[in-house]
mmCIF file of C-alpha atoms and ligand atoms in Angstrom:
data_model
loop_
_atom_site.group_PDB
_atom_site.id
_atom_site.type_symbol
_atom_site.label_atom_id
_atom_site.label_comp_id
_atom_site.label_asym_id
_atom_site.label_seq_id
_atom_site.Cartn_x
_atom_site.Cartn_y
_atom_site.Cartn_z
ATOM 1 C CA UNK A 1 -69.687 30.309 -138.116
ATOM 2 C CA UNK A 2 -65.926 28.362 -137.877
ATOM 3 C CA UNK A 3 -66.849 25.254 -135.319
ATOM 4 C CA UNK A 4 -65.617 26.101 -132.437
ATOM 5 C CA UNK A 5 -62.903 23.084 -130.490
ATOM 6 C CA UNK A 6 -62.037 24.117 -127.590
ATOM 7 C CA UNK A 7 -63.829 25.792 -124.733
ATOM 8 C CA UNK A 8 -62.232 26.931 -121.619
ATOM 9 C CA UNK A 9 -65.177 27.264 -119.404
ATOM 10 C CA UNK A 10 -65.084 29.592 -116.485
ATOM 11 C CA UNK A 11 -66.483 27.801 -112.916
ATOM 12 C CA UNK A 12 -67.787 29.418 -109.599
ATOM 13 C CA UNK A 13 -65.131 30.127 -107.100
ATOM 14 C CA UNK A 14 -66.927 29.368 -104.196
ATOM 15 C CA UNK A 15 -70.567 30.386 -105.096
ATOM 16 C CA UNK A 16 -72.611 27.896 -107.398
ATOM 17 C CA UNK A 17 -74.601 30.890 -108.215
ATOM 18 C CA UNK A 18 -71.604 31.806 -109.972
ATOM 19 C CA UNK A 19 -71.743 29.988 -113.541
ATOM 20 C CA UNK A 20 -73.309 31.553 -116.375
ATOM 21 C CA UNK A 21 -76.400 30.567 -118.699
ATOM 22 C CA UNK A 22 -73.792 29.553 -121.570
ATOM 23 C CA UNK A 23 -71.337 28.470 -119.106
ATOM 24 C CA UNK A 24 -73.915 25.354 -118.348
ATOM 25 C CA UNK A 25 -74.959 25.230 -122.513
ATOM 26 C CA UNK A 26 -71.449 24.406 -123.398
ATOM 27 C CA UNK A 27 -71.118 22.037 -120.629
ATOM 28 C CA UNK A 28 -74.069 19.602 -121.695
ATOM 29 C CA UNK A 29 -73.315 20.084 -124.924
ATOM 30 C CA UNK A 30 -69.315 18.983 -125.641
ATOM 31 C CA UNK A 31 -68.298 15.430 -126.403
ATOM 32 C CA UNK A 32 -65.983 15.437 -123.038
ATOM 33 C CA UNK A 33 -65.018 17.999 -120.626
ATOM 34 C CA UNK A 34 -61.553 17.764 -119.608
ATOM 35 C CA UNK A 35 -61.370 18.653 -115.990
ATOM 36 C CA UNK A 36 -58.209 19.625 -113.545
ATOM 37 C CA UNK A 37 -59.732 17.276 -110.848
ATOM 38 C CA UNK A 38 -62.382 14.973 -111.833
ATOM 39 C CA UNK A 39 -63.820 14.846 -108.976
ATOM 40 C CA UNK A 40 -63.709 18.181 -107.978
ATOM 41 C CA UNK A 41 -65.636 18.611 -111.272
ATOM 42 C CA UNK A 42 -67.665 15.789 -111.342
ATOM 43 C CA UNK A 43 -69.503 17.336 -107.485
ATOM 44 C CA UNK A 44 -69.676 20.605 -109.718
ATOM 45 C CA UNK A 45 -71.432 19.018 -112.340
ATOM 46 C CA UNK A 46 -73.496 16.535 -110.517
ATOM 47 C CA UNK A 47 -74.993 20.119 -108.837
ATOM 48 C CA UNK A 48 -76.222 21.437 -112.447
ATOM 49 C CA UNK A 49 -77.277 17.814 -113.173
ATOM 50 C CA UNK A 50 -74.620 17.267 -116.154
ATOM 51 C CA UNK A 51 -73.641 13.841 -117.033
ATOM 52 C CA UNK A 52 -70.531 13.879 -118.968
ATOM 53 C CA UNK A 53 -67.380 12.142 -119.857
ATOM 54 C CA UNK A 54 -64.221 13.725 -117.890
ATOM 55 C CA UNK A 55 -60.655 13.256 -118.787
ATOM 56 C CA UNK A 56 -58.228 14.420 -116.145
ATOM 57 C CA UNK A 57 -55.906 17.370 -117.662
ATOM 58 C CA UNK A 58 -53.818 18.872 -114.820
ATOM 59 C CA UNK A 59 -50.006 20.254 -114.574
ATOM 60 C CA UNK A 60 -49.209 16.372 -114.136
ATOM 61 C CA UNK A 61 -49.893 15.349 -117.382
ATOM 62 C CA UNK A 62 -51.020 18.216 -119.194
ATOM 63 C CA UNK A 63 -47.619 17.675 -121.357
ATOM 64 C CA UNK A 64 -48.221 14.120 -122.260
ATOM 65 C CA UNK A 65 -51.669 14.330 -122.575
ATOM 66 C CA UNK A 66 -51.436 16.995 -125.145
ATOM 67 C CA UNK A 67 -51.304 14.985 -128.266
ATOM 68 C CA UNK A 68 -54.224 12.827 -127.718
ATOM 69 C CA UNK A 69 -55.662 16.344 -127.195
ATOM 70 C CA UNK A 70 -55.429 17.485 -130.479
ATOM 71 C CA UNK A 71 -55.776 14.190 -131.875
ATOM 72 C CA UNK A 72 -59.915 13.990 -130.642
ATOM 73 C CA UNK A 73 -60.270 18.152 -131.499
ATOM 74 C CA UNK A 74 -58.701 17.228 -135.313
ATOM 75 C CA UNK A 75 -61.394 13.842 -135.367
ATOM 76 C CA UNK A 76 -64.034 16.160 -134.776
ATOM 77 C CA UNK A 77 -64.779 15.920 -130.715
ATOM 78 C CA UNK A 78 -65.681 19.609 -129.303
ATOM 79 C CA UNK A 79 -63.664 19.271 -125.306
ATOM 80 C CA UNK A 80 -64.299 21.866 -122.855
ATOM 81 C CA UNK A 81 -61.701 22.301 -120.277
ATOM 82 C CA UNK A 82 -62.637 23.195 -116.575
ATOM 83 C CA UNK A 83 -60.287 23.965 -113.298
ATOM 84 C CA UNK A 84 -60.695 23.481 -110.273
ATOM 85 C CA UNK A 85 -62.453 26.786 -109.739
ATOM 86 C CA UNK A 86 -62.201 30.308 -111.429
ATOM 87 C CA UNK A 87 -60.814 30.387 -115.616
ATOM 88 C CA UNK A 88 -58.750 27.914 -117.049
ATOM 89 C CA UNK A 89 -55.360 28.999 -117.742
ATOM 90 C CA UNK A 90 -55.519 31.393 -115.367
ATOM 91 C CA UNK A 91 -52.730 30.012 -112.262
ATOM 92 C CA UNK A 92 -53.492 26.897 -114.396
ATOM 93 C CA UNK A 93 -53.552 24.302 -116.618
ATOM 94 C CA UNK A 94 -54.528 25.491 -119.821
ATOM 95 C CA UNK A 95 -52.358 27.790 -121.954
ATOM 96 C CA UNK A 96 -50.326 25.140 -122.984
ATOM 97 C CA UNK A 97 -53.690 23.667 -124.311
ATOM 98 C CA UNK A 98 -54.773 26.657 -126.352
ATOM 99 C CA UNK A 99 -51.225 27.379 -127.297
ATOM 100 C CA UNK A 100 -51.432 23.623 -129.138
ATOM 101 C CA UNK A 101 -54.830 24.345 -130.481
ATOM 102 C CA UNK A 102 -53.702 27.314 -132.295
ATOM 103 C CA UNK A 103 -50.623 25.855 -133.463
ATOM 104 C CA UNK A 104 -52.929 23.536 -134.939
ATOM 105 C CA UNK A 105 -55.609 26.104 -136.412
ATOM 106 C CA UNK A 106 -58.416 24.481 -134.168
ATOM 107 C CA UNK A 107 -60.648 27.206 -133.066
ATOM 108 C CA UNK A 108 -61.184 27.539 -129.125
ATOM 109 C CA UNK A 109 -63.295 30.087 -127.486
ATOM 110 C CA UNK A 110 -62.679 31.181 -123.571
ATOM 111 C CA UNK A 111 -65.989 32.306 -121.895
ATOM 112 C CA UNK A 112 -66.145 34.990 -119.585
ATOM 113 C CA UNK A 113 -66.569 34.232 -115.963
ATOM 114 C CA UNK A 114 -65.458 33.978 -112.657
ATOM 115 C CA UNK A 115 -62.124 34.095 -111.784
ATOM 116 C CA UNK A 116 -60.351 35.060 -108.187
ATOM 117 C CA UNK A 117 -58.504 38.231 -109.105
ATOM 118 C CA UNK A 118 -60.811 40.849 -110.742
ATOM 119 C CA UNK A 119 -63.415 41.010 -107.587
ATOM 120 C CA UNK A 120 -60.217 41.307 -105.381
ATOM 121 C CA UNK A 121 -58.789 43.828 -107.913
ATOM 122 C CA UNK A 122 -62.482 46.583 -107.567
ATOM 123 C CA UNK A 123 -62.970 45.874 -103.982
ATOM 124 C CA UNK A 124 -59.117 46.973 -103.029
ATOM 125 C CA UNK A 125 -60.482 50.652 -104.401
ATOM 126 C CA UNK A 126 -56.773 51.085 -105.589
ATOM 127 C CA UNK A 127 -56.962 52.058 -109.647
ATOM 128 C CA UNK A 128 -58.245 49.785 -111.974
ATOM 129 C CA UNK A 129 -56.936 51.751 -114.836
ATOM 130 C CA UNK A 130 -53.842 50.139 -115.159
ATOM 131 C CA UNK A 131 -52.651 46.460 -113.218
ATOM 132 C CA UNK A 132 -50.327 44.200 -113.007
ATOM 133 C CA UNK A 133 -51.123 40.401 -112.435
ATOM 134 C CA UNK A 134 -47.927 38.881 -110.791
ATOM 135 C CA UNK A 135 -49.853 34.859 -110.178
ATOM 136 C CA UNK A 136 -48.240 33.291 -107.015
ATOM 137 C CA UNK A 137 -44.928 34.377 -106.772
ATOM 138 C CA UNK A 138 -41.904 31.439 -106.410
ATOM 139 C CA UNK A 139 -42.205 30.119 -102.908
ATOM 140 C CA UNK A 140 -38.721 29.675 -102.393
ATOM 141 C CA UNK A 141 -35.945 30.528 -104.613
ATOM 142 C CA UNK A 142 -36.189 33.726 -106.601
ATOM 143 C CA UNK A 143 -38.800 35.349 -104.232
ATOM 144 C CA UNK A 144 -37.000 38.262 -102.284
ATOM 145 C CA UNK A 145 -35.759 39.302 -105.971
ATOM 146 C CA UNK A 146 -39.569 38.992 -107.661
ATOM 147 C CA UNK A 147 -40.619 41.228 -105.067
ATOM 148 C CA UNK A 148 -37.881 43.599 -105.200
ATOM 149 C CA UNK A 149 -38.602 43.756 -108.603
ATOM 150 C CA UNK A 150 -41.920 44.628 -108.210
ATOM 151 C CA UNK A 151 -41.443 47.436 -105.719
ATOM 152 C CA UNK A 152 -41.138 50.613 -108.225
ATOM 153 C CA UNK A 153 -44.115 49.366 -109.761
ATOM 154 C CA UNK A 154 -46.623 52.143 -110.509
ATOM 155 C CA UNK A 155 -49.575 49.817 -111.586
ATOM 156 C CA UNK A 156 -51.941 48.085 -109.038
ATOM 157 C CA UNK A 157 -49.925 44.889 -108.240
ATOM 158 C CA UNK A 158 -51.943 41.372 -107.867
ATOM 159 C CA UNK A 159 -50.773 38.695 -106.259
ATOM 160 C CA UNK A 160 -52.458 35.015 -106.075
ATOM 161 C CA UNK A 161 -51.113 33.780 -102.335
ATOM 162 C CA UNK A 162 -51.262 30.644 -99.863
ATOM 163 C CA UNK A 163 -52.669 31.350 -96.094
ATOM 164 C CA UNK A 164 -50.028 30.223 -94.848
ATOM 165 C CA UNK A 165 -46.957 32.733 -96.811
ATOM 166 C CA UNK A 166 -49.321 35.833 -96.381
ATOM 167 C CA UNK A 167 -47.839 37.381 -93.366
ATOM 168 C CA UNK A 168 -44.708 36.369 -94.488
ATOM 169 C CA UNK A 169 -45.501 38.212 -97.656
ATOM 170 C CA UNK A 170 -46.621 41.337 -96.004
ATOM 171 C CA UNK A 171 -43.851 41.510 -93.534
ATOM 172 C CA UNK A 172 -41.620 41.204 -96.786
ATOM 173 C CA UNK A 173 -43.315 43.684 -98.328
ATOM 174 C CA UNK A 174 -43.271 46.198 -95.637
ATOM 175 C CA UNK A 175 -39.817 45.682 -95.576
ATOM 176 C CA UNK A 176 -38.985 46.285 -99.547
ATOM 177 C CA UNK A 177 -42.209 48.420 -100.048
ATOM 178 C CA UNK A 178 -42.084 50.556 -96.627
ATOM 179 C CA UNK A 179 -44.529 49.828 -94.056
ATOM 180 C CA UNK A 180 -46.886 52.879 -95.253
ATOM 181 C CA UNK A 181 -47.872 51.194 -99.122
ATOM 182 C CA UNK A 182 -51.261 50.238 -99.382
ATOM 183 C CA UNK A 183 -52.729 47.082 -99.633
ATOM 184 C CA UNK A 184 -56.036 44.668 -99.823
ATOM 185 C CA UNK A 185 -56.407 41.575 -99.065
ATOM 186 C CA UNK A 186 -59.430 39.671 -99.986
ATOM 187 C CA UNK A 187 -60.058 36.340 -98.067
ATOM 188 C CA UNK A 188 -62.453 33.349 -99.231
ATOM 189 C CA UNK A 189 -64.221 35.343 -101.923
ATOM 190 C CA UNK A 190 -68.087 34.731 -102.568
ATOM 191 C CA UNK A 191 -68.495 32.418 -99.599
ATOM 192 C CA UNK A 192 -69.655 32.524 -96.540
ATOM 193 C CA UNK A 193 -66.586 33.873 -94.788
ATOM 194 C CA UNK A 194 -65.715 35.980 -97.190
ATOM 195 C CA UNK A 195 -63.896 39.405 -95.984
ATOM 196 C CA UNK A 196 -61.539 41.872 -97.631
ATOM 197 C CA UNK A 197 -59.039 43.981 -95.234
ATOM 198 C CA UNK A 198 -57.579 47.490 -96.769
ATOM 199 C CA UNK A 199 -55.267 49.045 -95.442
ATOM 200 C CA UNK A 200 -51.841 50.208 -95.109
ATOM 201 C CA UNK A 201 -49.453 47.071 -95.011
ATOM 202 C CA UNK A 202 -48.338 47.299 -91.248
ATOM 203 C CA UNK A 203 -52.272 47.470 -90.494
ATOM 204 C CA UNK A 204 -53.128 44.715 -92.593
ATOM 205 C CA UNK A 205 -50.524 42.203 -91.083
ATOM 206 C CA UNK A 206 -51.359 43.567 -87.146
ATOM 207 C CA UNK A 207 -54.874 42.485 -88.349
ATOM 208 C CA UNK A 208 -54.150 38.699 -89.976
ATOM 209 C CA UNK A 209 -51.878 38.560 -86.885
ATOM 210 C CA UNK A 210 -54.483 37.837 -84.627
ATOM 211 C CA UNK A 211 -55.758 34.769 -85.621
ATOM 212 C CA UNK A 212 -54.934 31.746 -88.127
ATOM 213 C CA UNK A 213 -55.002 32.769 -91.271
ATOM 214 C CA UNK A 214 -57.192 30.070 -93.454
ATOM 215 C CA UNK A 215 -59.104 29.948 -97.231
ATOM 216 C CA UNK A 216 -58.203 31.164 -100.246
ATOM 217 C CA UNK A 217 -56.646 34.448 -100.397
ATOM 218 C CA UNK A 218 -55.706 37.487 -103.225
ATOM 219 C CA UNK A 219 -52.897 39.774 -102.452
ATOM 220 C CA UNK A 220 -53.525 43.494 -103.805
ATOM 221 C CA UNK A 221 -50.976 46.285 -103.715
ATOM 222 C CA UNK A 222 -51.381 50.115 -104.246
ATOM 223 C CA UNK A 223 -48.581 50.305 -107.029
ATOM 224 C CA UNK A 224 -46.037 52.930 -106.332
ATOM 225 C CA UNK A 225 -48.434 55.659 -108.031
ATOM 226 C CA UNK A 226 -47.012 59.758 -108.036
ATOM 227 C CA UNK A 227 -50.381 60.380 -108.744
ATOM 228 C CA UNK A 228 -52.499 62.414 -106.377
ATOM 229 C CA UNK A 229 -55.561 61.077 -105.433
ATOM 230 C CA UNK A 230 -57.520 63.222 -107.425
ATOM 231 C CA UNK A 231 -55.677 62.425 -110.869
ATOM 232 C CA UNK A 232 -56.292 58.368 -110.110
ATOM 233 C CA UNK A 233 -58.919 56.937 -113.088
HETATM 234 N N1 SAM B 1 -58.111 29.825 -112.060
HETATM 235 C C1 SAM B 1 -58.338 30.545 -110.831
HETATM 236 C C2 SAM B 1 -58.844 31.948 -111.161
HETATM 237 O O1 SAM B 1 -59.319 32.168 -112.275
HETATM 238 O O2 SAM B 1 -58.796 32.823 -110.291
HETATM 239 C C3 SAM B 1 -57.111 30.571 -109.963
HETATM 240 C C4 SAM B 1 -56.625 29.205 -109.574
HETATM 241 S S1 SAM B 1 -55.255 29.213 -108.494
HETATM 242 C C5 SAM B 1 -54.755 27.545 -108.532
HETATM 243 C C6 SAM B 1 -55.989 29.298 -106.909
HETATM 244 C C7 SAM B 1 -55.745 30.634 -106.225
HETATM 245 O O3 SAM B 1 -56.703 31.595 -106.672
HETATM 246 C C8 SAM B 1 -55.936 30.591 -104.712
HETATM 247 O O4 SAM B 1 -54.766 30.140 -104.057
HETATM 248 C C9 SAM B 1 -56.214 32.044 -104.400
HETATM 249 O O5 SAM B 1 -55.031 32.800 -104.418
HETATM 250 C C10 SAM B 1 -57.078 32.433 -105.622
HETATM 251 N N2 SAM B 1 -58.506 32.180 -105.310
HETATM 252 C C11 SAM B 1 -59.294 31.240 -105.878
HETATM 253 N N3 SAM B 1 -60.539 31.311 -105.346
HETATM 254 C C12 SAM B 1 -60.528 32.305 -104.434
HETATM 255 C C13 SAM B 1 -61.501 32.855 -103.551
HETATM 256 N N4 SAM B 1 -62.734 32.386 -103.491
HETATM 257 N N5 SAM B 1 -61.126 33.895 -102.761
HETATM 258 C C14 SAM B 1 -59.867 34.394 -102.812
HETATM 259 N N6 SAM B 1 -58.916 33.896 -103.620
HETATM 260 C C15 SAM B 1 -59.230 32.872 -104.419
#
């Protein structure tokens, strides 16, 4: 088997029962895990008793850091790169990484895991079959016209969004989308407050209207789908 350089390795998003069996086998088993915020990482790892070197690699230095990257991978080191929470690369750091890596014909492997989207994505009940990950849209500039953009859009939309934009988001939305499109919005998934709200998008924002909106929160939206409900897959 081709030795493998690279690992992206998927961590919990709020759960710690949320790592896999290999997930923990590549951990105590790479030269140095490169890690978005060390310490972040470094509670993570303390939990599954793993004592390893970490190199900060975040969107901060991930460009300058990149070299020294592939330097260690073509020496012989095997890294394994960890976010924050959720899959590398995935609303961060990373692709520029693997992009590099293959430039370089060093072999990296991504293992399947958690990330925030997919969960968000089944629970909305809106069709799997086809979707659309959109990330967090800009915050400022360009964001009227992203969402504009996205309002013909027949797949399931996802959005990754703050707590603080999302009912500035869904009052957008009812505004470009009309206030009858369905959406889901899942709040603080696998934790303790965890809660997902469904709904059409006027319902959805009287509901978040009522209190602070706070954690960590995916955006889902019915895409504008002719299909009736009994030809959705
Ligand atoms: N790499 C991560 C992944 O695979 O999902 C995404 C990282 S991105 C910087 C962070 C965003 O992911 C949050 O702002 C939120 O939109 C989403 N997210 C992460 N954890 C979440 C959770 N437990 N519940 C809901 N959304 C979450």
């Amino acid at each position: 088997m081709e030795k493998i350089s690279l690992y992206l390795v998927p961590t919990p998003i709020g759960n710690l029962g949320d790592i896999t069996l290999r997930a923990l086998e590549i951990l105590k088993s790479v030269d140095v895990i490169l890690a978005e915020d060390t310490r972040t990482s470094g509670i993570l790892l303390k939990h599954y008793n793993i004592s390893k070197p970490l190199q900060s690699f975040h969107v901060f230095n991930e460009h300058k850091a990149l070299q020294s990257i592939i330097q260690k991978l073509k020496q012989g080191e095997t890294l394994a790169l960890v976010s924050d929470a959720g899959t590398p690369a995935i609303s961060d750091p990373g692709f520029l990484l693997v992009r590099e890596c293959l430039k370089n014909n060093l072999t990296i492997e991504c293992l399947p895991g958690p990330t925030a989207f997919v969960p968000a994505l089944v629970k909305s009940g809106f069709p799997t079959d086809r979707f659309v990950f959109e990330g967090f849209l800009p915050h400022k500039k360009g964001r009227q016209t992203a969402l504009k953009q996205l309002a013909n859009e027949e797949r399931t939309i996802i959005l990754y969004e703050s707590p603080h934009r999302l009912l500035k988001t869904l009052e957008q939305i009812q505004n470009l989308f009309g206030a009858e499109r369905l959406v889901s919005v899942s709040r603080e998934l696998t934790k303790v407050h965890e809660e997902t709200c469904t709904g059409t998008v006027s319902e959805v924002f009287v509901h978040f209207s009522k209190k602070e909106v706070k954690g960590e929160i995916v955006l889902v939206i019915k895409g504008n789908d002719k299909r009736k409900p009994e030809e959705e897959v």
